[in-house]
mmCIF file of C-alpha atoms in Angstrom:
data_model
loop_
_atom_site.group_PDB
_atom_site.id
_atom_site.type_symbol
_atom_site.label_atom_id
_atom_site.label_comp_id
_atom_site.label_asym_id
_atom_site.label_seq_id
_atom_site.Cartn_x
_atom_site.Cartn_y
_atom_site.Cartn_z
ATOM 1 C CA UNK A 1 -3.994 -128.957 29.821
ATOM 2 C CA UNK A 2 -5.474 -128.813 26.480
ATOM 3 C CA UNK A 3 -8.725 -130.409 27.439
ATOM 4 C CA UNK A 4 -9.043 -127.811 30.216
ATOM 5 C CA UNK A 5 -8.308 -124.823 28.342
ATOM 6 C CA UNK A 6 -8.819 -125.243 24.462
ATOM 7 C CA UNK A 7 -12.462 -124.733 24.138
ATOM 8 C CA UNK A 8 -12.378 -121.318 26.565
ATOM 9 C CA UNK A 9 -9.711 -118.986 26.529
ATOM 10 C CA UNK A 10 -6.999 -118.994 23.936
ATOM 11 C CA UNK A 11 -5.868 -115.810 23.868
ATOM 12 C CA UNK A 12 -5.684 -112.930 27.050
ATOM 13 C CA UNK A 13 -6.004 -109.214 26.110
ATOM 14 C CA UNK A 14 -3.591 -106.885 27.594
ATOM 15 C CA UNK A 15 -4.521 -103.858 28.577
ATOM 16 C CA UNK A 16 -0.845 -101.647 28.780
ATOM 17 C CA UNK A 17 0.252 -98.915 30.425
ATOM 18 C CA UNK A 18 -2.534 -96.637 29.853
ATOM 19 C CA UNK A 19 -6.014 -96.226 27.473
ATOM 20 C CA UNK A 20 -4.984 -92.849 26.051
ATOM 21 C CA UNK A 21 -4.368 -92.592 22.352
ATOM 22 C CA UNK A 22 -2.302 -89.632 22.989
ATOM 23 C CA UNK A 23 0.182 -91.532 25.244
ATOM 24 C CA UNK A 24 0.427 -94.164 22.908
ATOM 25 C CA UNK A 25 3.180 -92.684 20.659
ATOM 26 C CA UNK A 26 5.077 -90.677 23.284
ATOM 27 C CA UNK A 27 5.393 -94.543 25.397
ATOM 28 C CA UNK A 28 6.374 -96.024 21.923
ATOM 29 C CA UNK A 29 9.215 -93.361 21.812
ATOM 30 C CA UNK A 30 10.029 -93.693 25.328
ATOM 31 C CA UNK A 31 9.961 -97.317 25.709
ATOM 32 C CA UNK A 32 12.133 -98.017 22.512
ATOM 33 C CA UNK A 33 14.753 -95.811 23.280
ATOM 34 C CA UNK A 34 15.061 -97.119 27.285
ATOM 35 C CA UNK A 35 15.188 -100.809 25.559
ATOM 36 C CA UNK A 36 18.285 -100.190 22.466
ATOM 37 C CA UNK A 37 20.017 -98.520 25.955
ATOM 38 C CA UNK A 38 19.721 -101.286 28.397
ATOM 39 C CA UNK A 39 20.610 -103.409 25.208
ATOM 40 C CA UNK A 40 23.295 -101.697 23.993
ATOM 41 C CA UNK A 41 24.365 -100.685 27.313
ATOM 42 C CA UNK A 42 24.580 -104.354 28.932
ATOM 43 C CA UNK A 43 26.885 -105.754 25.839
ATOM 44 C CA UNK A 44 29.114 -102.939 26.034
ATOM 45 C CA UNK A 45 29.803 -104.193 30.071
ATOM 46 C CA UNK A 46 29.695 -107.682 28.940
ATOM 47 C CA UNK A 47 32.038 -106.840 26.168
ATOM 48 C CA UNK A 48 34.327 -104.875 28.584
ATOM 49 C CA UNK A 49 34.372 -107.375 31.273
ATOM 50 C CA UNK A 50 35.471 -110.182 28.849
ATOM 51 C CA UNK A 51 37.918 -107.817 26.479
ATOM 52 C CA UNK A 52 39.631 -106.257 29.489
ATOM 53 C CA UNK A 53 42.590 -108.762 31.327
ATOM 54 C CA UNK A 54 42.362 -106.309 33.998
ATOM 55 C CA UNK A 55 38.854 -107.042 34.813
ATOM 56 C CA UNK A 56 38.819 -110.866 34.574
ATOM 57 C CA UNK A 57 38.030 -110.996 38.549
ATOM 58 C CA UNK A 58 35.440 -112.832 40.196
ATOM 59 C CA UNK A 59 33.205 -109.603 40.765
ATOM 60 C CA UNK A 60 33.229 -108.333 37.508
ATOM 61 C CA UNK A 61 32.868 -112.163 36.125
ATOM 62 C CA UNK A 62 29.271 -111.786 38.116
ATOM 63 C CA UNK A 63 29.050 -108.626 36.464
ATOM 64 C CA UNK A 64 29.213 -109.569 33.100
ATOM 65 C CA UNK A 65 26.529 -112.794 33.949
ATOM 66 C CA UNK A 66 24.174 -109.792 35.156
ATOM 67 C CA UNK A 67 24.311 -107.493 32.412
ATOM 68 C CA UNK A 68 23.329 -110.984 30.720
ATOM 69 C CA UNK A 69 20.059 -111.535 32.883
ATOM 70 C CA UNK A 70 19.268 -107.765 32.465
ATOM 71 C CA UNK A 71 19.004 -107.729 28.573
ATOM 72 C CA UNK A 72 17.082 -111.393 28.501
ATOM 73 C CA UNK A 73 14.809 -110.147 31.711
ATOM 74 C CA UNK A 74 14.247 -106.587 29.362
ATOM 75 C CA UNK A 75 13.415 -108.990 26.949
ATOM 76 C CA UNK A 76 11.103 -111.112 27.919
ATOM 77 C CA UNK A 77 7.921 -108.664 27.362
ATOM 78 C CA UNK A 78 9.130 -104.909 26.647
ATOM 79 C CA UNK A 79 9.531 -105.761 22.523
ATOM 80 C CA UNK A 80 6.037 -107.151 22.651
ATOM 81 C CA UNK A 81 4.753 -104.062 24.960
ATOM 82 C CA UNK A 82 6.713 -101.392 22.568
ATOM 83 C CA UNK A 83 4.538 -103.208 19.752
ATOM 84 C CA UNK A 84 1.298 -103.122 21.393
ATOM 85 C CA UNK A 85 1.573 -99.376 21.474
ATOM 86 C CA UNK A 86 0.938 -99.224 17.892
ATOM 87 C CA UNK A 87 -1.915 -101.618 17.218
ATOM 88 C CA UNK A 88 -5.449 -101.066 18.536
ATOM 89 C CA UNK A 89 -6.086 -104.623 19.675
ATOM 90 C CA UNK A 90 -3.236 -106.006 22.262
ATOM 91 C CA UNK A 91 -4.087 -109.810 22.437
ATOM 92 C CA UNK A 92 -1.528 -112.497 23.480
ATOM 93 C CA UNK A 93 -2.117 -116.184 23.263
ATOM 94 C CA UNK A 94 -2.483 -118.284 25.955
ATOM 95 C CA UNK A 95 0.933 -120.312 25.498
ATOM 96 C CA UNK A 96 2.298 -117.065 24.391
ATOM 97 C CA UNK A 97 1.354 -115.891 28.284
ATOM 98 C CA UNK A 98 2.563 -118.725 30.243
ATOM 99 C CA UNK A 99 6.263 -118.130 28.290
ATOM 100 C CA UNK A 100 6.296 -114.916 29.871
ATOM 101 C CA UNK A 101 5.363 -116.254 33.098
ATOM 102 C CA UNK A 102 8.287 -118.375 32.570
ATOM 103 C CA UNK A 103 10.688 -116.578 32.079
ATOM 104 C CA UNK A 104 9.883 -113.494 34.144
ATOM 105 C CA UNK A 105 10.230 -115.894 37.308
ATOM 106 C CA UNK A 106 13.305 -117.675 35.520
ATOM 107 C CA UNK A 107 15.287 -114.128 34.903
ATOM 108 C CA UNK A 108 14.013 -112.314 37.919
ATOM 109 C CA UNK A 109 14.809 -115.904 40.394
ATOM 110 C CA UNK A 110 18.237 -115.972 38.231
ATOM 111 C CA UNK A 111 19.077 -112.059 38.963
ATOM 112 C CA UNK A 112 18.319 -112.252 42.880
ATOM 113 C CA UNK A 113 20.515 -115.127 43.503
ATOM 114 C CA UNK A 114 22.933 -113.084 41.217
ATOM 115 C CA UNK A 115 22.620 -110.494 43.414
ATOM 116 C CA UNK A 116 23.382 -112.321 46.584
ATOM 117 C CA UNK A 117 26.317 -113.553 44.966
ATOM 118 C CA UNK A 118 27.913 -110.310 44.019
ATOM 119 C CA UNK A 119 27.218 -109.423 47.794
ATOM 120 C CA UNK A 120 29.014 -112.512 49.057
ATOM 121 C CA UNK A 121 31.951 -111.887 47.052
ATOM 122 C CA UNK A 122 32.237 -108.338 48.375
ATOM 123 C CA UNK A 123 31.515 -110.047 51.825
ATOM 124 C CA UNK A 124 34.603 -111.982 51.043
ATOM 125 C CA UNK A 125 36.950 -109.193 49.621
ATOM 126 C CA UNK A 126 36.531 -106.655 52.516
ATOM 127 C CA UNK A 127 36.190 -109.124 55.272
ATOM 128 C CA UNK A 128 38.143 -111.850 54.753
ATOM 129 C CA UNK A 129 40.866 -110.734 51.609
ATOM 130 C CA UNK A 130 43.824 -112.503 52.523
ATOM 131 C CA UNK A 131 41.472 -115.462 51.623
ATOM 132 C CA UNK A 132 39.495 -114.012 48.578
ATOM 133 C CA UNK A 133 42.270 -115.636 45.783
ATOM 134 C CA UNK A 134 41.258 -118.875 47.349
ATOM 135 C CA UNK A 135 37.490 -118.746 48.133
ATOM 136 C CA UNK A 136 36.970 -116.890 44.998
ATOM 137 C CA UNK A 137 38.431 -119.126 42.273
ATOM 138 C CA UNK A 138 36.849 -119.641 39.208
ATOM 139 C CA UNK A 139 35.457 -122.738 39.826
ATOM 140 C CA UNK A 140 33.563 -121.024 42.880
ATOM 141 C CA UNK A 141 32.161 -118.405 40.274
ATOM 142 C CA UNK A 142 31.045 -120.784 37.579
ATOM 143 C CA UNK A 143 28.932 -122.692 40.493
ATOM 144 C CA UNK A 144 27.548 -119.349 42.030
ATOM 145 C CA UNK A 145 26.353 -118.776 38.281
ATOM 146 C CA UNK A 146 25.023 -122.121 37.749
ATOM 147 C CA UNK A 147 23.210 -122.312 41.409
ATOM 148 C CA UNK A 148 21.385 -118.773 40.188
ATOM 149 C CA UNK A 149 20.017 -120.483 36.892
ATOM 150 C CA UNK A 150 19.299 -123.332 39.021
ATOM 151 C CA UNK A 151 17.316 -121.232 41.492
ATOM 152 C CA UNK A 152 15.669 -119.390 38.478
ATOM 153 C CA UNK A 153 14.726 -122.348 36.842
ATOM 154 C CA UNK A 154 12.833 -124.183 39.503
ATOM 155 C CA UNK A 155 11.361 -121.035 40.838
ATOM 156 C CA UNK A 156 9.879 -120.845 37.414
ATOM 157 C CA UNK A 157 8.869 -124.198 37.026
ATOM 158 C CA UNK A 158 7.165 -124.205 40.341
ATOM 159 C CA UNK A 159 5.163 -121.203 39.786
ATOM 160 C CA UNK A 160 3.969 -122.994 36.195
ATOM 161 C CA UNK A 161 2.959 -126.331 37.822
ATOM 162 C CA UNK A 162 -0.131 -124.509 39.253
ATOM 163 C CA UNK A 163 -1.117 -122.477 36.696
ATOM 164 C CA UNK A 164 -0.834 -124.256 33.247
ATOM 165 C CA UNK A 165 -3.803 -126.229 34.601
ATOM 166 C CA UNK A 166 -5.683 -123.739 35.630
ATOM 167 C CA UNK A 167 -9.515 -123.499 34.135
ATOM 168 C CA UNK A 168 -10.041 -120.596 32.301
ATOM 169 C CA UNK A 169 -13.529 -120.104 31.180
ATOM 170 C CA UNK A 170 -14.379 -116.585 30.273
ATOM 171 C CA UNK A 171 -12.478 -113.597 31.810
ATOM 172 C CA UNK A 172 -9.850 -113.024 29.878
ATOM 173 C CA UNK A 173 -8.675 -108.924 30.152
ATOM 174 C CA UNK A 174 -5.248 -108.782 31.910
ATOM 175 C CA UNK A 175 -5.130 -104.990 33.449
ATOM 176 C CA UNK A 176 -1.195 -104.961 32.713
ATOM 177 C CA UNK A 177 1.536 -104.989 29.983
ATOM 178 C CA UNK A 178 2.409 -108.245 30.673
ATOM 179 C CA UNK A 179 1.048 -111.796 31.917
ATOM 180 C CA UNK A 180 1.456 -110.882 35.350
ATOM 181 C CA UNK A 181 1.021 -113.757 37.506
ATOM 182 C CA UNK A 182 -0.921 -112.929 40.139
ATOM 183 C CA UNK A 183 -3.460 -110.502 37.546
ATOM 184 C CA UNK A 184 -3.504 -113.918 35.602
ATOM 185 C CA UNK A 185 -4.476 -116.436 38.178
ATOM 186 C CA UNK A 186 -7.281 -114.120 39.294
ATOM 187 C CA UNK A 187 -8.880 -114.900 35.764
ATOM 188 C CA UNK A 188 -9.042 -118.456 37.187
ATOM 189 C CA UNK A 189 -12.434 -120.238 37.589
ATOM 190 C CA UNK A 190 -12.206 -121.237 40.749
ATOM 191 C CA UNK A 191 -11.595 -119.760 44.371
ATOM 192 C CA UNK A 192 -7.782 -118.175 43.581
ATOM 193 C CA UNK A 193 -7.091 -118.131 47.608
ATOM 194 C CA UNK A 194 -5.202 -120.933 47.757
ATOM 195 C CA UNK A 195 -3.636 -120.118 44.372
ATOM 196 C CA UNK A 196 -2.289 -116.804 45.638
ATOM 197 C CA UNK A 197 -1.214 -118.361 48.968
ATOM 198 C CA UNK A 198 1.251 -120.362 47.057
ATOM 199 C CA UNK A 199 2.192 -117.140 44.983
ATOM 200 C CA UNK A 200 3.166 -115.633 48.665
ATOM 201 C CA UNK A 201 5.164 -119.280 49.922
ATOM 202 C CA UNK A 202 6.793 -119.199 46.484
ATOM 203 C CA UNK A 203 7.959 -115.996 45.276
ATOM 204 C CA UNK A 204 7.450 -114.143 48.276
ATOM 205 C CA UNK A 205 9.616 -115.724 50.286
ATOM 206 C CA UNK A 206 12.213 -116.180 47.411
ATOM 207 C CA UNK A 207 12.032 -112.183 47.473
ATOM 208 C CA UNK A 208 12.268 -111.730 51.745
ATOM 209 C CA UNK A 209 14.956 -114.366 51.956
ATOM 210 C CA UNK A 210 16.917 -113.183 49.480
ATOM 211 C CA UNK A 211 16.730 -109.639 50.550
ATOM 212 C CA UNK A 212 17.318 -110.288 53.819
ATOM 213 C CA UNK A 213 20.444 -112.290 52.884
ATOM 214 C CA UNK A 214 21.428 -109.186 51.218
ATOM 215 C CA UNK A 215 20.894 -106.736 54.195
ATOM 216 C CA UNK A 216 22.461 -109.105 56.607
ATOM 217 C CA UNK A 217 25.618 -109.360 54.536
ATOM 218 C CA UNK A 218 26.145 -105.541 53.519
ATOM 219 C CA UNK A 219 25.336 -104.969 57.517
ATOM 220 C CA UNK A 220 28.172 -107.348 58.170
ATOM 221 C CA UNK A 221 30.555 -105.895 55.723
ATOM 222 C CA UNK A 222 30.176 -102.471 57.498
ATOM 223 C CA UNK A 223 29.687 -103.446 61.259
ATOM 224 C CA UNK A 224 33.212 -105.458 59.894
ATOM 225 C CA UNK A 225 35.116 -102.466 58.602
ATOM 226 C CA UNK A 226 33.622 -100.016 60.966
ATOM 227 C CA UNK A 227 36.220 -101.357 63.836
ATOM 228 C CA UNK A 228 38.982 -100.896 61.393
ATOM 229 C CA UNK A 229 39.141 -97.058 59.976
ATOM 230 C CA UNK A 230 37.128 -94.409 58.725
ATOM 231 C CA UNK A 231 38.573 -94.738 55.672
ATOM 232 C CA UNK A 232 37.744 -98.197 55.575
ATOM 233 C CA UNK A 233 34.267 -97.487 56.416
ATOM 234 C CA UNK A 234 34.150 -94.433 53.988
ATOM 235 C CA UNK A 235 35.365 -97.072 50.911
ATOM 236 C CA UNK A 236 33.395 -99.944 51.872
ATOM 237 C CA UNK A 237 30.168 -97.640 51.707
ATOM 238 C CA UNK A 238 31.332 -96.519 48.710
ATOM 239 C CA UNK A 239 31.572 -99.604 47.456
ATOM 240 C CA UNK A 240 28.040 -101.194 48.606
ATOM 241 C CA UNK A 241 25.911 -98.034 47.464
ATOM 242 C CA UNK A 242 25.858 -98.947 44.349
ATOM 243 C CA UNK A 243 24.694 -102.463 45.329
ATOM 244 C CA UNK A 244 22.081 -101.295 47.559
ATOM 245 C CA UNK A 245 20.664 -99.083 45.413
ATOM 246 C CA UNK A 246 20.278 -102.020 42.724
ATOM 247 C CA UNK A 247 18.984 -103.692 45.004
ATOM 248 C CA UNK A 248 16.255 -101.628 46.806
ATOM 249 C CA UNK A 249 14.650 -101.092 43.332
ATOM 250 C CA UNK A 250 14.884 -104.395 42.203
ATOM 251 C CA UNK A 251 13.565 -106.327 45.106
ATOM 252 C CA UNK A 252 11.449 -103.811 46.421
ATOM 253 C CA UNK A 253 8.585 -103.962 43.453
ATOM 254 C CA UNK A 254 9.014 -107.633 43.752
ATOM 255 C CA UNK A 255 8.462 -108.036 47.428
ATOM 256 C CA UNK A 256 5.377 -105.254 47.290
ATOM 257 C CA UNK A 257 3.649 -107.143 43.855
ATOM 258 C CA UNK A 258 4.252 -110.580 45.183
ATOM 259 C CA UNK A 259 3.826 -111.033 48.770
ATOM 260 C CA UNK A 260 0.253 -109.315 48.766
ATOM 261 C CA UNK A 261 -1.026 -110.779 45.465
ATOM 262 C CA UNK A 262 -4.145 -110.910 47.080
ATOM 263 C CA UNK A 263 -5.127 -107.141 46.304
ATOM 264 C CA UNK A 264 -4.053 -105.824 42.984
ATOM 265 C CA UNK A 265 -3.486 -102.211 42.641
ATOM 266 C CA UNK A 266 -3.057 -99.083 40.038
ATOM 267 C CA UNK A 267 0.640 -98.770 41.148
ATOM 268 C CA UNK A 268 1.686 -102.312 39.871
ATOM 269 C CA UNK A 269 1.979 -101.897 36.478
ATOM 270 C CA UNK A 270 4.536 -98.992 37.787
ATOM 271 C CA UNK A 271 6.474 -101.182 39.595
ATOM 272 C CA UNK A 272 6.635 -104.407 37.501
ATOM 273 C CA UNK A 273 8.465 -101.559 35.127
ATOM 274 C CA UNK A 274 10.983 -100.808 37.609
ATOM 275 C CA UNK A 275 12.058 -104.440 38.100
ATOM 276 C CA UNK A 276 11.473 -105.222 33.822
ATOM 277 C CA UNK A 277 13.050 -102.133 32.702
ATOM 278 C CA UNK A 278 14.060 -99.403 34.584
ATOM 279 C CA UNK A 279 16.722 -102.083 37.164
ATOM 280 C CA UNK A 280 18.299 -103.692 33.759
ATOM 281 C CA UNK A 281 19.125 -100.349 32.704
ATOM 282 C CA UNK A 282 20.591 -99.044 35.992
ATOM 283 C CA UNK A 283 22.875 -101.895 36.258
ATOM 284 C CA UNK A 284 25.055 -100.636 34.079
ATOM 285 C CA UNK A 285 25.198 -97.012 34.812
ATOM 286 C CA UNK A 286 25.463 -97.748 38.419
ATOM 287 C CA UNK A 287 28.375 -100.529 38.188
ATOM 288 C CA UNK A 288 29.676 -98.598 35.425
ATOM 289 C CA UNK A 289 29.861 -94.809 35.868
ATOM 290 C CA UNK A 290 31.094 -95.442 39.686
ATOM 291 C CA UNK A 291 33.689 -97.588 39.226
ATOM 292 C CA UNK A 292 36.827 -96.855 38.233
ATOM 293 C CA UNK A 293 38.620 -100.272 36.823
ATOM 294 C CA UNK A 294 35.170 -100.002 34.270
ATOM 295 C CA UNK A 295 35.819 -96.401 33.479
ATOM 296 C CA UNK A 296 39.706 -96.938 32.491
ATOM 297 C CA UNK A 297 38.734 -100.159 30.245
ATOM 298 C CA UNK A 298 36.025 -98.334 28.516
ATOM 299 C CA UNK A 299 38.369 -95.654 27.514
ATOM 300 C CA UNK A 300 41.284 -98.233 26.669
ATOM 301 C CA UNK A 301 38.457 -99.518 24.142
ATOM 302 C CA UNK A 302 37.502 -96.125 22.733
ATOM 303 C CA UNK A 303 40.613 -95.349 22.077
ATOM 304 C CA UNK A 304 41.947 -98.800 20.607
ATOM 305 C CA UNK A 305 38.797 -98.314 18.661
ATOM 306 C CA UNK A 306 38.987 -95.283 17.296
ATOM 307 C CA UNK A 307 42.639 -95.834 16.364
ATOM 308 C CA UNK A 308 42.218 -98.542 14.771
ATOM 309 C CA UNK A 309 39.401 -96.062 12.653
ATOM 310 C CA UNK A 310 41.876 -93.707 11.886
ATOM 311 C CA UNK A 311 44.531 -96.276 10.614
ATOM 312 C CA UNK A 312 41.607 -97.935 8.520
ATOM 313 C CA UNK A 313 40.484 -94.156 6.784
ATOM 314 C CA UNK A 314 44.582 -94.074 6.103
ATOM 315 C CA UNK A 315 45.366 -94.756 2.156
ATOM 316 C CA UNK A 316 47.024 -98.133 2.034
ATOM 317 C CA UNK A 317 50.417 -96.634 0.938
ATOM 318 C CA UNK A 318 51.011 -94.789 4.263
ATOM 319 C CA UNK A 319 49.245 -97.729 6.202
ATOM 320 C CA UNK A 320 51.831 -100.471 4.752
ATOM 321 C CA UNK A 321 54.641 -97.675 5.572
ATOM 322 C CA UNK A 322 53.167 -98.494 9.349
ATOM 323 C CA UNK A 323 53.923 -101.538 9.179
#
């Protein structure tokens, strides 16, 4: 790799969101502010879901390892893009861009299989629940989890095993925020056909499988409760808009950006934000502000919280009186 690549390209120049000075500070605002949320926002559901006995269940288990992937896949290249909006030249290095290839396609494979795990264990509560204690033990959770990293992590590695090697020999301006793959591999020296036909077998299909997985179960679940009640139907519906909703703007970017790499367009760099920034900060206010097991152990912590405040601002007379 280094023979190939050293004595041509070592760095790739980014070009961000947009040219205009006087856009520069407003996305620097913007941008910092959406990335302390989804931060900030994603520990408080992981530090719900594990604080909370109530909500040590096998959905909100998957809940918590999402709000995980979310902050790591916000990660990945917003700090970096946040940066660039204050400096005049926004350069990356060449094994600084093939990290973020890697772990775009690790956190983004991860989420997806995520994704069609949460849906199976809904699949299982509403259509089969007199069997969910037993399908959905722990054990069954922890491998769910681990087959997502696995998925992630040999997605990634798949996608890098054709482009690490790639010759590089001049063009080097990358018309996004981020090392994009298939802006990247059209820097290439060589004919990138073939290159972006394994882009499409790769992560396209990941993307199409996985969605359709998705729409086949949540068309299951309500085909399944639809012969039951309306109320059924009404809560089940309830239930799944909130995963459908995640869904439809996470996987649509994906499916749009990566199974036509072969024509890049303006609106790309718009939707790699949806599925980098805009999904990992949805997560939780979807999951979150329409469910009410999350709503009741947010505001058991508040107000354990703030007690415990008030008892610490007491003087230490009336506090050992207390106890």
């Amino acid at each position: 790799m280094d023979k190939v690549n050293s004595s041509v390209v070592s760095e790739f120049v980014l070009l961000g969101l947009s040219s205009s000075q006087e856009l520069q500070l407003f996305f620097f605002v913007f941008f910092s502010v959406l990335y302390v949320v989804i931060v900030l926002g994603n520990l408080l559901v992981i530090l719900t879901v594990t604080s909370d006995n109530s909500l040590h269940s096998p959905m909100y288990f998957l809940l918590g390892n999402l709000s995980f992937v979310d902050i790591c896949q916000a990660s990945f290249a917003t700090p970096k893009m946040i940066a660039d909006f204050l400096s005049e030249h926004k350069t990356i290095s060449f094994s600084g861009c093939i990290a973020q290839i890697f772990f775009i396609h690790l956190f983004t494979g991860g989420e997806m299989m995520l994704l069609v795990s949460m849906a199976y264990d809904r699949y299982v509560a509403i259509c089969k629940p007199l069997h969910y204690v037993i399908i959905m033990r722990r054990r069954t959770c922890t491998v769910l989890v681990m087959i997502s990293w696995a998925v992630g992590l040999v997605h990634t590695l798949s996608q890098l095993s054709f482009t690490v090697n790639l010759p590089f020999c001049g063009p080097n301006v990358v018309d996004s925020f981020f090392c994009d793959l298939p802006r990247v591999t059209k820097l290439a020296c060589l004919d990138s056909y073939i290159i972006e036909i394994l882009i499409v077998v790769n992560s396209g299909i990941l993307s199409l499988s996985t969605f359709s997985l998705l729409v086949s179960s949540y068309i299951i679940i309500l085909i399944t409760v639809w012969f039951k009640s309306s109320a059924a139907m009404a809560k089940a519906f309830s239930t799944l808009a909130a995963h459908i909703t995640v869904v439809i703007l996470f996987f649509g970017p994906c499916i749009f950006i990566y199974v036509w790499p072969f024509t890049s367009y303006p609106v790309d760099k718009v939707l790699a934000i949806f599925y980098t920034i805009f999904t990992p900060i949805l997560n939780p206010i979807i999951y979150t502000l329409r469910n009410r097991d999350m709503k009741t152990a947010l505001r058991k912590i508040m107000t354990h919280y703030s007690r415990a405040k008030k008892i610490s601002e007491r003087p230490v007379i009336v506090r050992n009186s207390l106890y």
